Amino acid sequence: MNEDLDSRDDQKACSSDSSLLRAVRAGDRDAFGELYRRYHACAHSFACRLLGTSQGADDLVAEAFTKVLNRIVSGGGPATLFRAYLLTTVRTTFYKQLAVDRLVDRQADLSEQVVPVIDRDLLIERLDADLALRALESLPDRWRTVLVQLEIEKKSTSTVAGLLGIHPNALAALAFRAREGLRVAYLQMHVNSTGVAECRLSASNLAAWLCGRLGQGLRVRVQRHIATCGRCTSAAREVSELLTQLRRSAPLTVAAPEMPSMQLVDSFHA
């Protein structure tokens, strides 16, 4: 019952966010102020987790909100799922700052700093799970089965190969393609759909293009369009930053449909 109520609340929030985003695009800055008030605490908590301390969190959040506003005003940015877009911007801004300050090598140390248990943010964990589950569900049945059996059920390669009736070596190759497919699908969840007809082909294939998963003909078409379209160039830059983050081995939280709890699945090995 509580899950049904939470789901309805999420749907109402998403619908409300979409209305506010439309208002922002129409020039209503007060609407963005409402989005700021609604999600500032969530973004600040997430920034503290990334930094390992509250120091610098205010600046990180302020920069992320500014980036999102500028993207919306320029015609890009989110149309829905504002919270997801905002937190992704917080993350990519954080990693970009690390690179600028030449602190990338200290990332592991930063992540291991002691953070109070109360900083555990269930909203963020749920957000990651929702996006990851949507990405997982978008995969072909065979890929999804392999990932659930290997990564969530934690079954051995030989056991899963037997279930599918294939050789273990063939399963290993299939699992590699499935993990890469999940990486692409998860990235694509962060690409905004666009109503601009000439951008649709590139937008719908942006993640696959960045991961080098397009055939030559389609790859050339997407690349040529991005080279001449400021909107798609900006989108490619944002998703590229997230891809860099994932290649640093970002654990993906997913929940198999038949499982009552969420488990950590590291399906983004470079």
Short mmCIF file of N, CA and C in Angstrom, two decimals, residues 100-261:
data_model
loop_
_atom_site.label_atom_id
_atom_site.label_comp_id
_atom_site.label_asym_id
_atom_site.label_seq_id
_atom_site.Cartn_x
_atom_site.Cartn_y
_atom_site.Cartn_z
N VAL A 100 40.00 19.35 -12.96
CA VAL A 100 40.61 20.68 -13.04
C VAL A 100 41.64 20.87 -11.93
N ASP A 101 41.31 20.40 -10.75
CA ASP A 101 42.20 20.56 -9.60
C ASP A 101 43.26 19.46 -9.51
N ARG A 102 43.28 18.60 -10.52
CA ARG A 102 44.23 17.48 -10.57
C ARG A 102 44.12 16.59 -9.34
N LEU A 103 42.87 16.32 -8.96
CA LEU A 103 42.64 15.48 -7.80
C LEU A 103 42.00 14.16 -8.17
N VAL A 104 42.03 13.80 -9.45
CA VAL A 104 41.38 12.58 -9.87
C VAL A 104 41.96 11.36 -9.16
N ASP A 105 43.28 11.38 -8.97
CA ASP A 105 43.93 10.24 -8.32
C ASP A 105 43.52 10.10 -6.86
N ARG A 106 42.97 11.16 -6.29
CA ARG A 106 42.57 11.11 -4.89
C ARG A 106 41.09 10.77 -4.74
N GLN A 107 40.45 10.41 -5.86
CA GLN A 107 39.01 10.14 -5.81
C GLN A 107 38.67 9.03 -4.82
N ALA A 108 39.46 7.94 -4.86
CA ALA A 108 39.17 6.83 -3.96
C ALA A 108 39.30 7.25 -2.51
N ASP A 109 40.32 8.08 -2.22
CA ASP A 109 40.50 8.55 -0.85
C ASP A 109 39.32 9.40 -0.41
N LEU A 110 38.83 10.26 -1.31
CA LEU A 110 37.71 11.10 -0.98
C LEU A 110 36.47 10.27 -0.67
N SER A 111 36.26 9.22 -1.48
CA SER A 111 35.06 8.42 -1.30
C SER A 111 35.12 7.59 -0.03
N GLU A 112 36.33 7.42 0.52
CA GLU A 112 36.47 6.60 1.72
C GLU A 112 36.48 7.42 3.00
N GLN A 113 36.36 8.75 2.88
CA GLN A 113 36.32 9.56 4.08
C GLN A 113 35.06 9.26 4.88
N VAL A 114 35.17 9.44 6.16
CA VAL A 114 34.06 9.10 7.05
C VAL A 114 32.93 10.11 6.87
N VAL A 115 31.76 9.60 6.52
CA VAL A 115 30.57 10.42 6.38
C VAL A 115 29.53 9.87 7.35
N PRO A 116 28.86 10.71 8.11
CA PRO A 116 27.87 10.22 9.05
C PRO A 116 26.82 9.36 8.37
N VAL A 117 26.37 8.34 9.06
CA VAL A 117 25.38 7.42 8.50
C VAL A 117 24.12 8.16 8.08
N ILE A 118 23.76 9.24 8.77
CA ILE A 118 22.54 9.96 8.47
C ILE A 118 22.60 10.62 7.10
N ASP A 119 23.80 10.70 6.48
CA ASP A 119 23.92 11.29 5.16
C ASP A 119 23.47 10.35 4.06
N ARG A 120 23.16 9.10 4.41
CA ARG A 120 22.65 8.15 3.43
C ARG A 120 21.32 8.67 2.90
N ASP A 121 21.26 8.91 1.60
CA ASP A 121 20.10 9.55 1.01
C ASP A 121 19.27 8.52 0.25
N LEU A 122 18.16 8.12 0.82
CA LEU A 122 17.32 7.10 0.20
C LEU A 122 16.70 7.60 -1.10
N LEU A 123 16.45 8.90 -1.21
CA LEU A 123 15.89 9.43 -2.44
C LEU A 123 16.84 9.25 -3.61
N ILE A 124 18.13 9.50 -3.36
CA ILE A 124 19.12 9.36 -4.42
C ILE A 124 19.29 7.89 -4.80
N GLU A 125 19.33 7.02 -3.79
CA GLU A 125 19.46 5.61 -4.08
C GLU A 125 18.27 5.10 -4.88
N ARG A 126 17.09 5.60 -4.54
CA ARG A 126 15.90 5.19 -5.26
C ARG A 126 15.92 5.72 -6.68
N LEU A 127 16.41 6.96 -6.84
CA LEU A 127 16.52 7.55 -8.17
C LEU A 127 17.43 6.70 -9.06
N ASP A 128 18.62 6.36 -8.57
CA ASP A 128 19.53 5.54 -9.34
C ASP A 128 18.90 4.20 -9.68
N ALA A 129 18.18 3.62 -8.72
CA ALA A 129 17.54 2.33 -8.95
C ALA A 129 16.47 2.44 -10.03
N ASP A 130 15.68 3.51 -9.98
CA ASP A 130 14.62 3.68 -10.97
C ASP A 130 15.19 3.82 -12.38
N LEU A 131 16.22 4.64 -12.53
CA LEU A 131 16.82 4.83 -13.85
C LEU A 131 17.48 3.55 -14.34
N ALA A 132 18.16 2.86 -13.44
CA ALA A 132 18.84 1.62 -13.81
C ALA A 132 17.84 0.54 -14.20
N LEU A 133 16.73 0.46 -13.48
CA LEU A 133 15.72 -0.54 -13.78
C LEU A 133 15.07 -0.27 -15.13
N ARG A 134 14.83 1.00 -15.41
CA ARG A 134 14.27 1.35 -16.72
C ARG A 134 15.25 0.97 -17.84
N ALA A 135 16.53 1.19 -17.60
CA ALA A 135 17.54 0.81 -18.59
C ALA A 135 17.58 -0.70 -18.76
N LEU A 136 17.53 -1.42 -17.64
CA LEU A 136 17.55 -2.88 -17.69
C LEU A 136 16.35 -3.42 -18.45
N GLU A 137 15.18 -2.85 -18.20
CA GLU A 137 13.96 -3.33 -18.83
C GLU A 137 13.93 -3.03 -20.33
N SER A 138 14.74 -2.09 -20.78
CA SER A 138 14.76 -1.74 -22.20
C SER A 138 15.62 -2.70 -23.02
N LEU A 139 16.39 -3.55 -22.35
CA LEU A 139 17.29 -4.46 -23.06
C LEU A 139 16.54 -5.65 -23.65
N PRO A 140 17.12 -6.30 -24.66
CA PRO A 140 16.53 -7.54 -25.18
C PRO A 140 16.41 -8.58 -24.07
N ASP A 141 15.45 -9.47 -24.18
CA ASP A 141 15.18 -10.46 -23.13
C ASP A 141 16.43 -11.27 -22.77
N ARG A 142 17.18 -11.67 -23.77
CA ARG A 142 18.35 -12.52 -23.51
C ARG A 142 19.41 -11.78 -22.71
N TRP A 143 19.66 -10.52 -23.06
CA TRP A 143 20.62 -9.73 -22.30
C TRP A 143 20.13 -9.52 -20.87
N ARG A 144 18.86 -9.20 -20.74
CA ARG A 144 18.32 -8.95 -19.40
C ARG A 144 18.41 -10.21 -18.54
N THR A 145 18.13 -11.35 -19.12
CA THR A 145 18.21 -12.61 -18.38
C THR A 145 19.63 -12.87 -17.89
N VAL A 146 20.60 -12.64 -18.77
CA VAL A 146 22.00 -12.87 -18.40
C VAL A 146 22.42 -11.96 -17.26
N LEU A 147 22.07 -10.69 -17.33
CA LEU A 147 22.46 -9.75 -16.28
C LEU A 147 21.79 -10.07 -14.95
N VAL A 148 20.53 -10.42 -14.99
CA VAL A 148 19.83 -10.76 -13.74
C VAL A 148 20.45 -12.01 -13.12
N GLN A 149 20.70 -13.03 -13.94
CA GLN A 149 21.24 -14.29 -13.41
C GLN A 149 22.67 -14.13 -12.88
N LEU A 150 23.51 -13.40 -13.62
CA LEU A 150 24.91 -13.28 -13.21
C LEU A 150 25.12 -12.21 -12.15
N GLU A 151 24.53 -11.03 -12.35
CA GLU A 151 24.85 -9.89 -11.51
C GLU A 151 23.97 -9.75 -10.28
N ILE A 152 22.71 -10.14 -10.41
CA ILE A 152 21.79 -9.99 -9.29
C ILE A 152 21.61 -11.30 -8.54
N GLU A 153 21.35 -12.37 -9.28
CA GLU A 153 21.21 -13.68 -8.63
C GLU A 153 22.56 -14.26 -8.21
N LYS A 154 23.64 -13.71 -8.79
CA LYS A 154 25.00 -14.13 -8.45
C LYS A 154 25.25 -15.61 -8.75
N LYS A 155 24.67 -16.10 -9.83
CA LYS A 155 24.91 -17.49 -10.23
C LYS A 155 26.22 -17.58 -11.00
N SER A 156 26.80 -18.74 -10.99
CA SER A 156 28.08 -18.93 -11.66
C SER A 156 27.90 -18.95 -13.17
N THR A 157 29.01 -18.68 -13.88
CA THR A 157 28.97 -18.68 -15.33
C THR A 157 28.53 -20.03 -15.88
N SER A 158 29.06 -21.10 -15.30
CA SER A 158 28.71 -22.43 -15.79
C SER A 158 27.23 -22.74 -15.56
N THR A 159 26.69 -22.28 -14.42
CA THR A 159 25.27 -22.53 -14.13
C THR A 159 24.38 -21.80 -15.12
N VAL A 160 24.68 -20.54 -15.37
CA VAL A 160 23.85 -19.75 -16.29
C VAL A 160 24.01 -20.28 -17.72
N ALA A 161 25.23 -20.68 -18.09
CA ALA A 161 25.44 -21.26 -19.42
C ALA A 161 24.58 -22.50 -19.60
N GLY A 162 24.50 -23.32 -18.54
CA GLY A 162 23.66 -24.51 -18.60
C GLY A 162 22.19 -24.17 -18.75
N LEU A 163 21.75 -23.14 -18.04
CA LEU A 163 20.34 -22.73 -18.12
C LEU A 163 19.98 -22.26 -19.53
N LEU A 164 20.94 -21.59 -20.18
CA LEU A 164 20.69 -21.06 -21.52
C LEU A 164 21.06 -22.04 -22.63
N GLY A 165 21.72 -23.14 -22.24
CA GLY A 165 22.09 -24.14 -23.23
C GLY A 165 23.20 -23.70 -24.16
N ILE A 166 24.16 -22.93 -23.62
CA ILE A 166 25.28 -22.48 -24.43
C ILE A 166 26.59 -22.77 -23.71
N HIS A 167 27.70 -22.67 -24.42
CA HIS A 167 29.02 -22.90 -23.84
C HIS A 167 29.39 -21.72 -22.94
N PRO A 168 30.12 -21.98 -21.84
CA PRO A 168 30.54 -20.88 -20.95
C PRO A 168 31.26 -19.74 -21.66
N ASN A 169 32.08 -20.08 -22.68
CA ASN A 169 32.76 -19.03 -23.42
C ASN A 169 31.77 -18.15 -24.18
N ALA A 170 30.74 -18.79 -24.72
CA ALA A 170 29.71 -18.03 -25.43
C ALA A 170 28.94 -17.15 -24.45
N LEU A 171 28.73 -17.65 -23.24
CA LEU A 171 28.03 -16.86 -22.22
C LEU A 171 28.86 -15.64 -21.84
N ALA A 172 30.17 -15.82 -21.72
CA ALA A 172 31.03 -14.69 -21.36
C ALA A 172 30.93 -13.58 -22.40
N ALA A 173 30.91 -13.96 -23.68
CA ALA A 173 30.79 -12.98 -24.75
C ALA A 173 29.41 -12.30 -24.70
N LEU A 174 28.37 -13.10 -24.43
CA LEU A 174 27.02 -12.56 -24.33
C LEU A 174 26.90 -11.59 -23.16
N ALA A 175 27.53 -11.95 -22.03
CA ALA A 175 27.48 -11.09 -20.85
C ALA A 175 28.19 -9.76 -21.11
N PHE A 176 29.29 -9.82 -21.85
CA PHE A 176 30.00 -8.58 -22.19
C PHE A 176 29.11 -7.66 -23.00
N ARG A 177 28.43 -8.22 -24.01
CA ARG A 177 27.54 -7.40 -24.84
C ARG A 177 26.37 -6.87 -24.02
N ALA A 178 25.87 -7.68 -23.09
CA ALA A 178 24.74 -7.25 -22.26
C ALA A 178 25.14 -6.10 -21.34
N ARG A 179 26.32 -6.19 -20.74
CA ARG A 179 26.79 -5.12 -19.86
C ARG A 179 27.01 -3.82 -20.64
N GLU A 180 27.57 -3.96 -21.84
CA GLU A 180 27.76 -2.77 -22.67
C GLU A 180 26.41 -2.19 -23.10
N GLY A 181 25.46 -3.08 -23.38
CA GLY A 181 24.13 -2.62 -23.73
C GLY A 181 23.47 -1.89 -22.58
N LEU A 182 23.69 -2.35 -21.36
CA LEU A 182 23.14 -1.70 -20.18
C LEU A 182 23.79 -0.33 -19.98
N ARG A 183 25.09 -0.27 -20.21
CA ARG A 183 25.79 1.02 -20.08
C ARG A 183 25.19 2.05 -21.05
N VAL A 184 24.99 1.62 -22.31
CA VAL A 184 24.44 2.52 -23.32
C VAL A 184 23.01 2.93 -22.95
N ALA A 185 22.21 1.95 -22.51
CA ALA A 185 20.81 2.25 -22.17
C ALA A 185 20.72 3.19 -20.97
N TYR A 186 21.60 3.01 -19.99
CA TYR A 186 21.59 3.87 -18.82
C TYR A 186 21.98 5.30 -19.19
N LEU A 187 22.98 5.43 -20.05
CA LEU A 187 23.39 6.75 -20.52
C LEU A 187 22.25 7.42 -21.30
N GLN A 188 21.57 6.62 -22.13
CA GLN A 188 20.50 7.18 -22.96
C GLN A 188 19.36 7.71 -22.11
N MET A 189 19.19 7.15 -20.88
CA MET A 189 18.16 7.65 -19.98
C MET A 189 18.40 9.11 -19.60
N HIS A 190 19.64 9.57 -19.76
CA HIS A 190 19.98 10.94 -19.40
C HIS A 190 19.93 11.89 -20.59
N VAL A 191 19.54 11.37 -21.75
CA VAL A 191 19.41 12.20 -22.94
C VAL A 191 17.97 12.65 -23.06
N ASN A 192 17.75 13.94 -23.19
CA ASN A 192 16.39 14.45 -23.28
C ASN A 192 15.82 14.25 -24.68
N SER A 193 14.57 13.82 -24.72
CA SER A 193 13.90 13.74 -26.01
C SER A 193 13.68 15.16 -26.50
N THR A 194 13.68 15.33 -27.79
CA THR A 194 13.56 16.68 -28.35
C THR A 194 12.44 16.73 -29.38
N GLY A 195 11.78 17.87 -29.42
CA GLY A 195 10.73 18.04 -30.41
C GLY A 195 11.24 18.58 -31.72
N VAL A 196 12.54 18.85 -31.81
CA VAL A 196 13.14 19.36 -33.03
C VAL A 196 13.40 18.19 -33.97
N ALA A 197 12.73 18.18 -35.11
CA ALA A 197 12.78 17.03 -36.00
C ALA A 197 14.20 16.66 -36.42
N GLU A 198 15.01 17.67 -36.76
CA GLU A 198 16.35 17.38 -37.26
C GLU A 198 17.29 16.84 -36.18
N CYS A 199 16.88 16.95 -34.92
CA CYS A 199 17.73 16.47 -33.83
C CYS A 199 17.35 15.06 -33.35
N ARG A 200 16.21 14.57 -33.78
CA ARG A 200 15.71 13.32 -33.21
C ARG A 200 16.63 12.13 -33.45
N LEU A 201 17.16 12.02 -34.66
CA LEU A 201 18.03 10.89 -34.96
C LEU A 201 19.26 10.90 -34.07
N SER A 202 19.89 12.04 -33.94
CA SER A 202 21.08 12.15 -33.11
C SER A 202 20.76 11.94 -31.64
N ALA A 203 19.66 12.55 -31.17
CA ALA A 203 19.30 12.43 -29.75
C ALA A 203 19.02 10.99 -29.38
N SER A 204 18.34 10.25 -30.24
CA SER A 204 17.97 8.87 -29.92
C SER A 204 19.15 7.91 -30.01
N ASN A 205 20.24 8.34 -30.63
CA ASN A 205 21.43 7.48 -30.77
C ASN A 205 22.66 8.07 -30.11
N LEU A 206 22.47 9.08 -29.27
CA LEU A 206 23.62 9.80 -28.72
C LEU A 206 24.49 8.91 -27.85
N ALA A 207 23.88 8.16 -26.94
CA ALA A 207 24.67 7.30 -26.05
C ALA A 207 25.43 6.24 -26.83
N ALA A 208 24.77 5.61 -27.80
CA ALA A 208 25.44 4.59 -28.61
C ALA A 208 26.59 5.19 -29.41
N TRP A 209 26.41 6.43 -29.88
CA TRP A 209 27.49 7.11 -30.62
C TRP A 209 28.69 7.36 -29.72
N LEU A 210 28.44 7.85 -28.50
CA LEU A 210 29.53 8.12 -27.58
C LEU A 210 30.27 6.84 -27.18
N CYS A 211 29.55 5.73 -27.13
CA CYS A 211 30.18 4.46 -26.75
C CYS A 211 30.75 3.70 -27.94
N GLY A 212 30.66 4.29 -29.13
CA GLY A 212 31.21 3.64 -30.32
C GLY A 212 30.43 2.42 -30.75
N ARG A 213 29.10 2.47 -30.57
CA ARG A 213 28.27 1.30 -30.85
C ARG A 213 27.35 1.49 -32.05
N LEU A 214 27.65 2.43 -32.92
CA LEU A 214 26.85 2.65 -34.12
C LEU A 214 27.59 2.14 -35.35
N GLY A 215 26.82 1.67 -36.33
CA GLY A 215 27.40 1.31 -37.61
C GLY A 215 27.95 2.55 -38.30
N GLN A 216 28.79 2.32 -39.30
CA GLN A 216 29.50 3.44 -39.91
C GLN A 216 28.56 4.49 -40.50
N GLY A 217 27.55 4.05 -41.23
CA GLY A 217 26.65 4.99 -41.87
C GLY A 217 25.92 5.87 -40.88
N LEU A 218 25.33 5.25 -39.86
CA LEU A 218 24.59 6.01 -38.85
C LEU A 218 25.55 6.86 -38.03
N ARG A 219 26.73 6.32 -37.75
CA ARG A 219 27.71 7.08 -36.96
C ARG A 219 28.09 8.38 -37.67
N VAL A 220 28.30 8.30 -38.96
CA VAL A 220 28.68 9.49 -39.73
C VAL A 220 27.54 10.52 -39.71
N ARG A 221 26.31 10.06 -39.87
CA ARG A 221 25.16 10.97 -39.87
C ARG A 221 25.03 11.69 -38.53
N VAL A 222 25.16 10.93 -37.44
CA VAL A 222 25.05 11.52 -36.11
C VAL A 222 26.19 12.50 -35.87
N GLN A 223 27.40 12.10 -36.24
CA GLN A 223 28.56 12.95 -36.01
C GLN A 223 28.46 14.26 -36.78
N ARG A 224 28.00 14.19 -38.03
CA ARG A 224 27.87 15.40 -38.84
C ARG A 224 26.83 16.34 -38.24
N HIS A 225 25.74 15.77 -37.74
CA HIS A 225 24.71 16.63 -37.15
C HIS A 225 25.21 17.31 -35.88
N ILE A 226 25.86 16.54 -35.02
CA ILE A 226 26.35 17.10 -33.75
C ILE A 226 27.36 18.21 -34.01
N ALA A 227 28.16 18.04 -35.06
CA ALA A 227 29.18 19.04 -35.38
C ALA A 227 28.57 20.38 -35.78
N THR A 228 27.31 20.38 -36.20
CA THR A 228 26.68 21.62 -36.66
C THR A 228 25.52 22.07 -35.79
N CYS A 229 25.24 21.35 -34.72
CA CYS A 229 24.08 21.65 -33.87
C CYS A 229 24.54 21.95 -32.44
N GLY A 230 24.39 23.19 -32.01
CA GLY A 230 24.81 23.56 -30.66
C GLY A 230 24.04 22.81 -29.59
N ARG A 231 22.74 22.57 -29.82
CA ARG A 231 21.92 21.88 -28.84
C ARG A 231 22.43 20.45 -28.62
N CYS A 232 22.70 19.75 -29.71
CA CYS A 232 23.16 18.36 -29.59
C CYS A 232 24.62 18.29 -29.12
N THR A 233 25.41 19.29 -29.47
CA THR A 233 26.79 19.34 -28.96
C THR A 233 26.79 19.45 -27.45
N SER A 234 25.91 20.30 -26.91
CA SER A 234 25.81 20.47 -25.47
C SER A 234 25.34 19.18 -24.81
N ALA A 235 24.36 18.51 -25.42
CA ALA A 235 23.87 17.25 -24.87
C ALA A 235 24.95 16.19 -24.88
N ALA A 236 25.73 16.14 -25.97
CA ALA A 236 26.81 15.17 -26.07
C ALA A 236 27.87 15.41 -25.01
N ARG A 237 28.14 16.67 -24.72
CA ARG A 237 29.13 17.01 -23.70
C ARG A 237 28.66 16.54 -22.32
N GLU A 238 27.39 16.75 -22.02
CA GLU A 238 26.85 16.34 -20.72
C GLU A 238 26.91 14.83 -20.55
N VAL A 239 26.47 14.10 -21.56
CA VAL A 239 26.45 12.64 -21.46
C VAL A 239 27.87 12.08 -21.47
N SER A 240 28.78 12.74 -22.18
CA SER A 240 30.17 12.31 -22.20
C SER A 240 30.78 12.41 -20.79
N GLU A 241 30.42 13.46 -20.06
CA GLU A 241 30.92 13.61 -18.70
C GLU A 241 30.42 12.47 -17.82
N LEU A 242 29.15 12.08 -17.99
CA LEU A 242 28.62 10.97 -17.22
C LEU A 242 29.30 9.67 -17.61
N LEU A 243 29.58 9.47 -18.89
CA LEU A 243 30.26 8.27 -19.34
C LEU A 243 31.64 8.17 -18.71
N THR A 244 32.35 9.30 -18.63
CA THR A 244 33.66 9.31 -17.98
C THR A 244 33.54 8.87 -16.53
N GLN A 245 32.49 9.34 -15.88
CA GLN A 245 32.26 8.97 -14.49
C GLN A 245 32.02 7.47 -14.36
N LEU A 246 31.19 6.91 -15.24
CA LEU A 246 30.88 5.49 -15.18
C LEU A 246 32.10 4.64 -15.45
N ARG A 247 33.00 5.14 -16.28
CA ARG A 247 34.22 4.38 -16.58
C ARG A 247 35.18 4.36 -15.42
N ARG A 248 34.90 5.18 -14.40
CA ARG A 248 35.68 5.10 -13.16
C ARG A 248 35.10 4.03 -12.25
N SER A 249 34.22 3.20 -12.80
CA SER A 249 33.59 2.10 -12.10
C SER A 249 32.56 2.59 -11.10
N ALA A 250 31.44 3.04 -11.61
CA ALA A 250 30.34 3.49 -10.77
C ALA A 250 29.36 2.36 -10.56
N PRO A 251 29.12 1.93 -9.31
CA PRO A 251 28.17 0.85 -9.08
C PRO A 251 26.76 1.29 -9.46
N LEU A 252 26.06 0.40 -10.11
CA LEU A 252 24.70 0.68 -10.56
C LEU A 252 23.73 -0.07 -9.67
N THR A 253 22.79 0.63 -9.09
CA THR A 253 21.80 0.01 -8.23
C THR A 253 20.60 -0.38 -9.06
N VAL A 254 20.30 -1.68 -9.10
CA VAL A 254 19.14 -2.14 -9.84
C VAL A 254 18.33 -3.09 -9.00
N ALA A 255 17.11 -3.29 -9.38
CA ALA A 255 16.24 -4.23 -8.69
C ALA A 255 15.58 -5.12 -9.73
N ALA A 256 15.80 -6.41 -9.64
CA ALA A 256 15.12 -7.31 -10.54
C ALA A 256 13.62 -7.29 -10.21
N PRO A 257 12.74 -7.37 -11.22
CA PRO A 257 11.31 -7.25 -10.97
C PRO A 257 10.79 -8.23 -9.92
N GLU A 258 11.38 -9.43 -9.87
CA GLU A 258 10.85 -10.42 -8.94
C GLU A 258 11.49 -10.33 -7.55
N MET A 259 12.44 -9.40 -7.37
CA MET A 259 13.15 -9.31 -6.11
C MET A 259 12.58 -8.18 -5.26
N PRO A 260 12.41 -8.41 -3.93
CA PRO A 260 11.83 -7.39 -3.08
C PRO A 260 12.80 -6.31 -2.67
N SER A 261 14.09 -6.53 -2.82
CA SER A 261 15.07 -5.54 -2.36
C SER A 261 16.04 -5.20 -3.47
#
